[in-house]
Short mmCIF file of C-alpha atoms and ligand atoms in Angstrom, two decimals:
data_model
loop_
_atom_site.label_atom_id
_atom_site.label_comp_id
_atom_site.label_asym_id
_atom_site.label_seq_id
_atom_site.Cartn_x
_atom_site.Cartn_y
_atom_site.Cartn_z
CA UNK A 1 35.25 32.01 31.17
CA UNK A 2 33.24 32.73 34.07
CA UNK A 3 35.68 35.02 35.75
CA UNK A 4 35.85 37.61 32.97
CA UNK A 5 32.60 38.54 33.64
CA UNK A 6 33.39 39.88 36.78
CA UNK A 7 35.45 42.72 34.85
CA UNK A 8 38.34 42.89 36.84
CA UNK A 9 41.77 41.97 35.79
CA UNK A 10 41.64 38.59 34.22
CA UNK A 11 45.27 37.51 35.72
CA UNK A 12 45.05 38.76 39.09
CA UNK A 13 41.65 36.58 39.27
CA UNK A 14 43.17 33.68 37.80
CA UNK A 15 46.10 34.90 40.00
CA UNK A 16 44.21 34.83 43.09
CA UNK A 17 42.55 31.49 42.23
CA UNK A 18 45.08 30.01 42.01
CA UNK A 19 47.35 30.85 44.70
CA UNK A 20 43.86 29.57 46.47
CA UNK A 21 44.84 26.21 44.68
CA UNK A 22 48.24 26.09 45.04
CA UNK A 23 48.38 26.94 48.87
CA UNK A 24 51.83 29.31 48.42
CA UNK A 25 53.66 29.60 51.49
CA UNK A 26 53.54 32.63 53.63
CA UNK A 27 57.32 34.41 53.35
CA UNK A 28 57.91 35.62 50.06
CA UNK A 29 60.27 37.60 48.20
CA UNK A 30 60.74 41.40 48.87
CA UNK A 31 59.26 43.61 46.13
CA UNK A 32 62.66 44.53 45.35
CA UNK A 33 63.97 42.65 42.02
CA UNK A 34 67.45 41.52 42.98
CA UNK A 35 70.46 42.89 41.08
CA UNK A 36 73.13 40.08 39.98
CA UNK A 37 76.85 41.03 41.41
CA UNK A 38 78.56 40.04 37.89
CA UNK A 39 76.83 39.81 34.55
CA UNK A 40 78.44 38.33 31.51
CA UNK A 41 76.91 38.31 28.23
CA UNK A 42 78.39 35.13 25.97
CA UNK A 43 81.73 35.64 24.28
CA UNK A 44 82.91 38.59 26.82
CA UNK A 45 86.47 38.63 27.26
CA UNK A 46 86.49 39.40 30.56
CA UNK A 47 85.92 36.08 31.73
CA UNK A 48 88.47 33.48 33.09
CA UNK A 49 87.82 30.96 29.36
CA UNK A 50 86.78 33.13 26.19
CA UNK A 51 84.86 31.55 23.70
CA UNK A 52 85.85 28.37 21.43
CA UNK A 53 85.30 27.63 18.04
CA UNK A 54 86.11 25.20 16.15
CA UNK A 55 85.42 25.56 12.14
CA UNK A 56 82.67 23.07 10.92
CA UNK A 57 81.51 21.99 14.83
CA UNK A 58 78.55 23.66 16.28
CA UNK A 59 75.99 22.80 19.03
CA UNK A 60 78.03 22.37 22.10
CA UNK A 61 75.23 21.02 24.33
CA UNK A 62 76.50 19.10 26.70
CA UNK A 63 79.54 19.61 29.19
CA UNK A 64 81.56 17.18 31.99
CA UNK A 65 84.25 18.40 33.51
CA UNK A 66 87.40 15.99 34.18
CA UNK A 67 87.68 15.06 38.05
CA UNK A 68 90.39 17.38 38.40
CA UNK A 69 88.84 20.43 36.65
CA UNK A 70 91.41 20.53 34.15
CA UNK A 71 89.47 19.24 31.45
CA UNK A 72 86.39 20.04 29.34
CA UNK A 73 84.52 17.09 27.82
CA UNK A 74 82.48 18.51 25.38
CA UNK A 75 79.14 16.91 23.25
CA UNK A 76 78.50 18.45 20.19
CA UNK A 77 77.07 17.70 16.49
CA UNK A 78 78.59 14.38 15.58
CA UNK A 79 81.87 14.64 17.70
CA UNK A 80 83.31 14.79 21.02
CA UNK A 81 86.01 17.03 22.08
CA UNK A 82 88.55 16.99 24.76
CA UNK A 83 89.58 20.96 25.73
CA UNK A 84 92.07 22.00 28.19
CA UNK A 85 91.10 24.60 30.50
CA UNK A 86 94.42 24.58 33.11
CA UNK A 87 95.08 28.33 31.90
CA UNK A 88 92.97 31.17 30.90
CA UNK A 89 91.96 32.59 27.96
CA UNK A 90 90.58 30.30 24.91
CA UNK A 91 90.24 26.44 25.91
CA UNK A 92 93.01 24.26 23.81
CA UNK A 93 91.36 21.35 21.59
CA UNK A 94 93.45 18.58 23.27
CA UNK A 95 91.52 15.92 21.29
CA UNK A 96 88.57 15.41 19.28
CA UNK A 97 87.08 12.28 17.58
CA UNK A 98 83.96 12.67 15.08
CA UNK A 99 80.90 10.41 16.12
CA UNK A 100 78.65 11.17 13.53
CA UNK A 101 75.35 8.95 12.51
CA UNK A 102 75.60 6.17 10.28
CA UNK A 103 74.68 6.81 6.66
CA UNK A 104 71.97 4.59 6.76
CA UNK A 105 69.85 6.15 10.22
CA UNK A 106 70.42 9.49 8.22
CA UNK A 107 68.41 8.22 5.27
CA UNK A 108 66.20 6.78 7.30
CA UNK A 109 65.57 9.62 9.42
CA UNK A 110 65.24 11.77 6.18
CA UNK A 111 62.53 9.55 4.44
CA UNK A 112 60.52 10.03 8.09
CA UNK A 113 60.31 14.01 6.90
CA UNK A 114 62.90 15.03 9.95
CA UNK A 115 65.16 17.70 8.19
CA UNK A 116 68.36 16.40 6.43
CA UNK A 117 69.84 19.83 7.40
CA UNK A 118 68.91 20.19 10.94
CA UNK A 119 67.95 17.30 12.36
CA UNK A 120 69.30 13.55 11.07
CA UNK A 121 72.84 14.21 13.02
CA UNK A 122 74.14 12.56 16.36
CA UNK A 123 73.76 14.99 18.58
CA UNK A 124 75.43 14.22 21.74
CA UNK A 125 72.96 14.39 25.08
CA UNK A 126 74.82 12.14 27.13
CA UNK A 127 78.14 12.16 28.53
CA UNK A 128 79.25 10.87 31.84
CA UNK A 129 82.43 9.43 33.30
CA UNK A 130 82.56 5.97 33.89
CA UNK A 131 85.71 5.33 35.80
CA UNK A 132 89.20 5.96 35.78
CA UNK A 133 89.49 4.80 31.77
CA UNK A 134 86.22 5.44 30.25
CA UNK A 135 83.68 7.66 29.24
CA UNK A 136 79.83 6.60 28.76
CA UNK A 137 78.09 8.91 26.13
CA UNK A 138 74.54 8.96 24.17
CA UNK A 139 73.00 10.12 21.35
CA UNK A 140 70.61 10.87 18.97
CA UNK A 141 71.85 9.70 16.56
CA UNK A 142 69.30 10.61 13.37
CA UNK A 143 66.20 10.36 15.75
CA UNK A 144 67.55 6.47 16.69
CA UNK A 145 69.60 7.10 19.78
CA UNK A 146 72.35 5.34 20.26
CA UNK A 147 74.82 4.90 22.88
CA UNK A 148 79.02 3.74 23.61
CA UNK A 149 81.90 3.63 25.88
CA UNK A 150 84.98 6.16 24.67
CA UNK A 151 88.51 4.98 26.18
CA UNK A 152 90.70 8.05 27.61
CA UNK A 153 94.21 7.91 27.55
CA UNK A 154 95.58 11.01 29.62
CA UNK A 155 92.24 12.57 29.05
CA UNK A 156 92.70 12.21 25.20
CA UNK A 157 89.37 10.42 23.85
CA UNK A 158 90.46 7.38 22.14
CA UNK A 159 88.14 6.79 18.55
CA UNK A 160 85.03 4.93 18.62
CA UNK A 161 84.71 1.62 17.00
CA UNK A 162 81.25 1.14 15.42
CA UNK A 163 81.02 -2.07 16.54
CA UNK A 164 80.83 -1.18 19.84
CA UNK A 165 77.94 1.33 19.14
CA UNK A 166 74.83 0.29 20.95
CA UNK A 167 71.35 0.89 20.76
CA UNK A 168 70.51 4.39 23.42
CA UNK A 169 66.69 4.10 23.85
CA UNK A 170 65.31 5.98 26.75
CA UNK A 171 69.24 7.44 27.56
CA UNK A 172 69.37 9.77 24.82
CA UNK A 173 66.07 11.53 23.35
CA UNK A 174 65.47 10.58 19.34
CA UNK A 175 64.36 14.51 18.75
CA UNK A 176 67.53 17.04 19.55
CA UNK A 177 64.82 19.43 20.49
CA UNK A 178 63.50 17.23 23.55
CA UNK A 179 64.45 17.45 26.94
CA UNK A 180 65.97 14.75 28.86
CA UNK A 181 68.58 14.56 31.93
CA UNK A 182 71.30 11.47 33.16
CA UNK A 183 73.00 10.73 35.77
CA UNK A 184 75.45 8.47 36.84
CA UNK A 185 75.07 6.71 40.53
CA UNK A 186 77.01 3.63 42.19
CA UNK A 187 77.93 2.83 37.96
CA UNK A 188 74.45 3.00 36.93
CA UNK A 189 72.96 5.39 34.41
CA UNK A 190 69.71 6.80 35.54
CA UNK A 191 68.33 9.06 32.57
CA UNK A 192 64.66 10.17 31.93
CA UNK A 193 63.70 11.61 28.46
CA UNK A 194 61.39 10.53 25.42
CA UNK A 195 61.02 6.76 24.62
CA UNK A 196 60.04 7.35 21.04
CA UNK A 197 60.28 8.68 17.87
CA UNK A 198 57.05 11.03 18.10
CA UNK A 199 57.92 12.05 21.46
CA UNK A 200 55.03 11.19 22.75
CA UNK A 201 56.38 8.32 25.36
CA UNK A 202 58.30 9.25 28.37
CA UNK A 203 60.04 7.31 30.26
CA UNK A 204 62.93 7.07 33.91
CA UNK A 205 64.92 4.51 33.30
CA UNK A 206 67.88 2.92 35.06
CA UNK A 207 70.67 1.21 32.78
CA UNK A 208 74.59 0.48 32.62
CA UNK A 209 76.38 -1.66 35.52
CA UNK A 210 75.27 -4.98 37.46
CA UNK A 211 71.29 -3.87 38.46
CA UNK A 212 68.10 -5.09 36.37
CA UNK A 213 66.99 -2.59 33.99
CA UNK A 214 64.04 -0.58 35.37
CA UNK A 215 61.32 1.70 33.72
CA UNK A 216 58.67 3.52 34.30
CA UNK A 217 55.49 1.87 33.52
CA UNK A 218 53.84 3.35 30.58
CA UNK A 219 50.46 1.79 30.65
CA UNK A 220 49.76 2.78 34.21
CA UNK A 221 50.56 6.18 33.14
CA UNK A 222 52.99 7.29 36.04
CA UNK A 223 54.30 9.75 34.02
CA UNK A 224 52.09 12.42 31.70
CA UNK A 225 52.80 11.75 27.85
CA UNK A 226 54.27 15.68 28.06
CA UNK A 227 56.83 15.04 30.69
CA UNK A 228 59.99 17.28 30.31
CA UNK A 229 62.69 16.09 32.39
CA UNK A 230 65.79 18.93 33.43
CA UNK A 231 67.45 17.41 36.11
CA UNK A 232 68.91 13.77 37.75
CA UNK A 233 69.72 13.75 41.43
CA UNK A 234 70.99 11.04 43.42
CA UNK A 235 71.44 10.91 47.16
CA UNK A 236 72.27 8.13 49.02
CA UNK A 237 69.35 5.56 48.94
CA UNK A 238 67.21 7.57 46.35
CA UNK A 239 67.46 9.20 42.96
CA UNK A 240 65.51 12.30 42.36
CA UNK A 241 63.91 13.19 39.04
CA UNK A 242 63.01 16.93 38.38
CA UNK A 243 60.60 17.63 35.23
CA UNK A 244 57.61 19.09 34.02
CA UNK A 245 54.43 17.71 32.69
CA UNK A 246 50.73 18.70 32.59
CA UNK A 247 48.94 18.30 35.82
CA UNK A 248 46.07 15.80 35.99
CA UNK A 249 45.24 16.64 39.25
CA UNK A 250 43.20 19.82 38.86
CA UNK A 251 40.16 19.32 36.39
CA UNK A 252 39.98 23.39 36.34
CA UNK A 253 42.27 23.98 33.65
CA UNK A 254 42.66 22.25 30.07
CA UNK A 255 46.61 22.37 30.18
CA UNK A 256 48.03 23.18 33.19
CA UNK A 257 52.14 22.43 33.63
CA UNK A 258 53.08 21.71 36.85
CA UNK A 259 56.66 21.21 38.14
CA UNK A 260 57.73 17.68 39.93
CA UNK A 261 60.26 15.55 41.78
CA UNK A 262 60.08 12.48 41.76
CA UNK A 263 62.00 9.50 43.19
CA UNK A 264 63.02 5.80 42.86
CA UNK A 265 64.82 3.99 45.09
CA UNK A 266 69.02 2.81 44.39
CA UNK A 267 68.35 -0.80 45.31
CA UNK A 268 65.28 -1.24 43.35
CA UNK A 269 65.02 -4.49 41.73
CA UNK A 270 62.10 -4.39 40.07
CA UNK A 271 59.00 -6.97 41.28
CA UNK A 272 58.77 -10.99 40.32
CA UNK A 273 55.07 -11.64 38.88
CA UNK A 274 53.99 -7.79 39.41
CA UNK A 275 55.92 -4.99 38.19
CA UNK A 276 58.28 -6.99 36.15
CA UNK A 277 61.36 -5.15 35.14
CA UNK A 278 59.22 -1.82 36.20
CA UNK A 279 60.20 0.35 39.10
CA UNK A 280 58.39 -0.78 42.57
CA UNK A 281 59.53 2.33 44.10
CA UNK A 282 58.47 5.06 41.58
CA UNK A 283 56.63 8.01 43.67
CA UNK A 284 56.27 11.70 42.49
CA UNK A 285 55.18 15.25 44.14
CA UNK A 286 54.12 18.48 43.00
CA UNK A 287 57.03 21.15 43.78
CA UNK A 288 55.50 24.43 44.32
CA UNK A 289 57.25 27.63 44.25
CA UNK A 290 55.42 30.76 43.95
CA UNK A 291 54.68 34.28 45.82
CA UNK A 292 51.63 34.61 47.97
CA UNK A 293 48.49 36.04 45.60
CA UNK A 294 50.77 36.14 42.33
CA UNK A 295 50.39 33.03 39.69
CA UNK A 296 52.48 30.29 40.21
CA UNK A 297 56.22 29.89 38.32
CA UNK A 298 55.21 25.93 37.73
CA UNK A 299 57.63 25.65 34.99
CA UNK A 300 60.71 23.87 36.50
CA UNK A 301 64.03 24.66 34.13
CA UNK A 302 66.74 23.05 36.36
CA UNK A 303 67.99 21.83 39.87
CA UNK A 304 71.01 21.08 41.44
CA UNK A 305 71.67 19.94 44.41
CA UNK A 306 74.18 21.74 47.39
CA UNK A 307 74.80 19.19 49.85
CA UNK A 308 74.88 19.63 53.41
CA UNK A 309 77.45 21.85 55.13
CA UNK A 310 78.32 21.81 58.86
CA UNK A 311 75.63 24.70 59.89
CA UNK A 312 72.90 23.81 56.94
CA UNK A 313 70.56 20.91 55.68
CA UNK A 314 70.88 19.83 52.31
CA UNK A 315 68.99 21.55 49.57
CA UNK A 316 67.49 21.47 45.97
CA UNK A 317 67.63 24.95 44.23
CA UNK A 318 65.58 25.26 41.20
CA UNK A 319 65.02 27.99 38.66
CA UNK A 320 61.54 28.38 37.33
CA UNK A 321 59.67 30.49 34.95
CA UNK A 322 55.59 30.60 34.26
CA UNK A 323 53.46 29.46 31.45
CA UNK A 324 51.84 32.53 31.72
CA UNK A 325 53.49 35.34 30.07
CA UNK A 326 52.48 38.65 32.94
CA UNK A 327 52.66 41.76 30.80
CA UNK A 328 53.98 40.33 27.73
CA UNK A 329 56.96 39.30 29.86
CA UNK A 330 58.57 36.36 31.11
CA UNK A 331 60.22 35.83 34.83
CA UNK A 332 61.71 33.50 36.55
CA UNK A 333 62.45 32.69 39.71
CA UNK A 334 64.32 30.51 42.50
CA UNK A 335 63.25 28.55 44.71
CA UNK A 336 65.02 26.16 46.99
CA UNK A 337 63.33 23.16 48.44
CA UNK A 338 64.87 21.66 51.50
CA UNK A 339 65.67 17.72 51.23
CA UNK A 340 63.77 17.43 54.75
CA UNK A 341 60.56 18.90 53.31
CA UNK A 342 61.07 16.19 50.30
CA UNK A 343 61.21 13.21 52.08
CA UNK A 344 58.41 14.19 54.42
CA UNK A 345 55.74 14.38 51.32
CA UNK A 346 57.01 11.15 50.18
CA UNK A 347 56.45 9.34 53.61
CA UNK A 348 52.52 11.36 53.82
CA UNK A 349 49.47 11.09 52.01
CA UNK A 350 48.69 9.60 48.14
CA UNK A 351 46.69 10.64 45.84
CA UNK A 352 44.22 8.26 43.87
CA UNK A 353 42.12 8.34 40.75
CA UNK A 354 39.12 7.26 41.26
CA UNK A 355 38.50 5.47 37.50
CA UNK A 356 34.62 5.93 37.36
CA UNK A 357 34.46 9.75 37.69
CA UNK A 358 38.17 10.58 36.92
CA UNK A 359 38.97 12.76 39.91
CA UNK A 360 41.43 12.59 42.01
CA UNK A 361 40.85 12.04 45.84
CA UNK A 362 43.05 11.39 49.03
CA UNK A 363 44.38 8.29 50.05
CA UNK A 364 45.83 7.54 53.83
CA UNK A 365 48.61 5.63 54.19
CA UNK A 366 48.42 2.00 53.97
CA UNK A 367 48.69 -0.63 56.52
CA UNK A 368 51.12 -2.56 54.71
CA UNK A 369 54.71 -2.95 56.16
CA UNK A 370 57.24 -2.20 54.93
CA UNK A 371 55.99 0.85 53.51
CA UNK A 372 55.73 0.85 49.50
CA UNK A 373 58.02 2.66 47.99
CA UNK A 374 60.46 2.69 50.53
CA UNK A 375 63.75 1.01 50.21
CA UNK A 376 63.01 -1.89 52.41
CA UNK A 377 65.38 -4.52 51.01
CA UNK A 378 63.70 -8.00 50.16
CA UNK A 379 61.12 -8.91 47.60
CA UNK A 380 57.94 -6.79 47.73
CA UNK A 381 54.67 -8.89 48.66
CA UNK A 382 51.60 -8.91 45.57
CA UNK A 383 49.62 -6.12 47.73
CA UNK A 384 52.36 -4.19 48.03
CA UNK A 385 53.21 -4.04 44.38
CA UNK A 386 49.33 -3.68 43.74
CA UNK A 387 49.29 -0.40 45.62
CA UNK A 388 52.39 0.87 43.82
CA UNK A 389 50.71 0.67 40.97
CA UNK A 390 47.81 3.22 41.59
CA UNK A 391 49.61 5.31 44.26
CA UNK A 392 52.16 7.10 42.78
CA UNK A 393 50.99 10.82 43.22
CA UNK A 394 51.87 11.95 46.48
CA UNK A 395 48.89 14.49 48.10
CA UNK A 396 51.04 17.10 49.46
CA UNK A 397 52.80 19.76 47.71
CA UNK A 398 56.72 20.36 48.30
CA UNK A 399 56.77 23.75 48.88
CA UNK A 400 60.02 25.72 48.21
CA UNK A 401 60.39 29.24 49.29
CA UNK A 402 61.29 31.87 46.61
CA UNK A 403 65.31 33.32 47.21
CA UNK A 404 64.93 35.64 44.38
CA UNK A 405 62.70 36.71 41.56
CA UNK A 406 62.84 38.65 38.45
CA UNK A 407 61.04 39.49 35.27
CA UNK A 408 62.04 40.04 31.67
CA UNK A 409 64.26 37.00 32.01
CA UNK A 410 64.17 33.59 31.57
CA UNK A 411 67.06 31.41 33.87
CA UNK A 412 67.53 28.11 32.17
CA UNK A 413 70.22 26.84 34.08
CA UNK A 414 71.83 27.65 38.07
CA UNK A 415 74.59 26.36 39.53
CA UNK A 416 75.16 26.92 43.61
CA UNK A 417 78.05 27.17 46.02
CA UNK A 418 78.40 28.83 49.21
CA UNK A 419 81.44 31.02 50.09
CA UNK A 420 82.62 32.81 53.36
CA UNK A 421 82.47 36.42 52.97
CA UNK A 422 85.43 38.73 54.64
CA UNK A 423 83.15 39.35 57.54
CA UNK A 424 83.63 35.20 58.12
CA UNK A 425 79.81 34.36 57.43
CA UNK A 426 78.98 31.92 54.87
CA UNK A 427 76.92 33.18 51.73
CA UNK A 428 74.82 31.42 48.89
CA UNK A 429 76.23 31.95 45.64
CA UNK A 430 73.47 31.17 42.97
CA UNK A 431 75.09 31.46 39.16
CA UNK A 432 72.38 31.53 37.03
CA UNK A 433 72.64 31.68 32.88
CA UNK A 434 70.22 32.65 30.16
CA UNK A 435 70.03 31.25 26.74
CA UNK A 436 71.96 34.43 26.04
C1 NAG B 1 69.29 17.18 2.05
O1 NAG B 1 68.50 16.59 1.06
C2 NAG B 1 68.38 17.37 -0.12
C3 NAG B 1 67.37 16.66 -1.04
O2 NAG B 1 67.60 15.29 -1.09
C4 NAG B 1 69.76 17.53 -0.76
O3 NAG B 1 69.67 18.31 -1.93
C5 NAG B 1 70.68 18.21 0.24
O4 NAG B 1 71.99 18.30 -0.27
C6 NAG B 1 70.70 17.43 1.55
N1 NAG B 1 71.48 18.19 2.56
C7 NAG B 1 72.41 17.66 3.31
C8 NAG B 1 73.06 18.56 4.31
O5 NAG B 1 72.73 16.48 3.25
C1 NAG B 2 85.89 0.95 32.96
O1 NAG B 2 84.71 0.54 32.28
C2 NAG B 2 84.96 -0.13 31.05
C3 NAG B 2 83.61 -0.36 30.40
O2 NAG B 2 82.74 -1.07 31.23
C4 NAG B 2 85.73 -1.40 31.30
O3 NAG B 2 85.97 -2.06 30.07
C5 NAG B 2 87.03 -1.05 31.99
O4 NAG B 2 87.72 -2.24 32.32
C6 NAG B 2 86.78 -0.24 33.25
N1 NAG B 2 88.05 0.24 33.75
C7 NAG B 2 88.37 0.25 35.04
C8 NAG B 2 89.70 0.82 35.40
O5 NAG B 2 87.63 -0.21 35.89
#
């Protein structure tokens, strides 16, 4: 690399070149690293529920808390477990029924050289509530994801029938190791994950309740063949995707990640002779959240959303780490990214590949009304559908500013609240865990 020869500190050139690229924003974090108020490390007794066990059950991935807080839905290796969590101290198994892979998917997945041991289980990935009687919950099910609705009676999970086991393609990843992310809107399931067995296929889809079925289109390549999805947000005409996937925006760099939203709209229907049973309203954005003159954190790890209060705007918070490891460390940071600032890139500028020399230039926006992409109601006209196709990479960056950063750690998950302090103000509360 050029730059080396220059003899100065590889990463602060790279550094500097790319906070040229990236355009950070001006206010950044103090030097100071901040301190968190309450740290607890997994298992600690001092918190509200200790740890649960359960002989023979491990990999408790995925959580949903009953409406009324009182219970813990829990997804884990072949079975699904109702806890109570009214009262402190360890969670009470109220229920729990085994949902394991069928004999013959395990063999199958076996004989495909994906570990008998490790890998050719139902592990659960999805679990949402349906309404007032069901769940809805996914799979892997031996790297063939599958997918059913559990009956509650009292919150006590009612046992699955195989019959009414369906096929979970594009909700639930086949690989236990890949990412993916659901949510439930207005009775639809909107997940993103891995479409196939080699991973190698990604794909938003919508599913469940009385809409078409939408994807992404995978020959138009909306969506990088890398793309790691972490969170699912829906607001009330849109839902927004958050992931990760290599940019193709920037020939500089072989494999750059770069973090993303992007969004479809709710009352999508998909097009007629275009776009058939495809999203017409798919559109995606670079998020950006870095420190002026310091290398980017493009890795996006999770988002949630904290709506809008009486004094403040709705907002995305997101933790991030880097690719790059700064000192044989990792860090992470937060960023939040106002809903405002969101919407804005989505109504500017595209970008668009220009097919005979592969780079990526700006595009205006077009004359066409309504707008793509927006959630006009009413069939889409040919040229609108035409320009969908090609203009899904919005120019501008979403630029989030940086609440906190910190190295030697790596935040894989946040969750947000505000609460008034004894002085009456109103403070962010950012809980933010580890894998540890
Ligand atoms: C996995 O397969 C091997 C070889 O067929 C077998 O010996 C072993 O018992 C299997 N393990 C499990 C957990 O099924
Ligand atoms: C909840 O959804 C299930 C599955 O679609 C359906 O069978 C059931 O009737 C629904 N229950 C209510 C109370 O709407």
């Amino acid at each position: 690399m050029a730059l080396l020869a220059l003899g100065r500190d590889p990463w602060s050139l790279l550094g500097l070149f790319l906070s040229q690229l990236f355009l950070p924003p001006t206010a950044g974090a103090s030097g100071q690293e901040p301190l968190p108020r309450i740290t607890y490390r997994a298992g600690e007794g001092r918190r509200a529920l200790s740890l649960f066990h359960q002989k023979g059950l491990q990999d408790f991935d995925t959580l949903l808390l009953s409406g009324d807080g009182g219970t813990l839905y829990v997804g884990a290796r072949e079975a699904i477990l109702a806890l109570d969590i009214q009262n402190p101290g360890m969670p009470k198994l109220k229920s729990m029924i085994p949902w394991p892979a069928s004999d013959r998917k395990k063999s199958e997945c076996a004989f495909k050289k994906k570990s008998n041991e490790t890998q050719c289980f139902n592990f659960i990935r999805v679990l949402v509530s349906l309404n007032a009687t069901h769940l809805y919950t996914c799979g892997t099910f031996a790297f063939s994801p599958a997918c059913t609705f559990i009956e509650l009676q009292d919150s006590y999970l009612l046992p699955i029938s195989e019959d009414k086991v369906v096929e979970g393609k594009g909700q639930s990843p086949f690989d236990p190791a890949h990412k993916h992310t659901a949510v439930l809107a207005d009775g639809m399931l909107y997940s993103g994950t891995m479409n196939n067995f080699l991973g190698s296929e990604p794909i938003l889809i919508r599913t469940l309740g009385p809409q078409p079925v939408l994807k992404t289109d995978n020959f138009l390549r909306w969506l990088q063949p890398d793309a790691s999805f972490v969170a699912a947000i829906p607001s009330t005409h849109f839902v927004y995707f958050f992931f990760e996937e290599t940019a193709s925006e920037f020939e500089f760099f072989e494999k750059l990640h770069t973090s993303r939203v992007a969004r479809v709209c709710k009352n999508d229907v998909g097009g007629d002779k275009l776009l058939q049973k495809k999203w017409t309203t798919f559109l995606k954005a670079q998020l950006l959240c870095s420190q002026p003159g310091q290398l980017p954190f493009n890795v996006i790890r999770h988002a949630v959303l904290l709506p809008a209060a009486a004094s403040a705007e709705p907002r995305v918070y997101a933790a991030f780490s880097s690719q790059w490891q700064i000192g044989g460390t990792r860090s992470s940071a937060v960023c939040a990214f106002s809903l405002k600032d969101i919407k804005r890139v989505f109504e500017g500028k595209y970008k668009e590949l220009n097919k005979e020399t592969s780079r990526w230039t700006t595009y205006g926006v077009p004359e066409i009304s309504p707008r793509p992409g927006s959630c006009s109601v009413g069939p889409s006209s040919d040229k609108a559908l035409t320009f969908m196709k090609d203009h899904f990479l919005m120019d501008e960056q979403v630029v989030g500013t940086p609440l906190l950063v910190k190295s030697g750690v790596e935040y894989t998950r946040l969750a947000v609240e505000t609460a008034q302090g004894v002085d009456g103000q109103s403070h962010l509360v950012l809980y933010l865990g580890t894998g540890e």
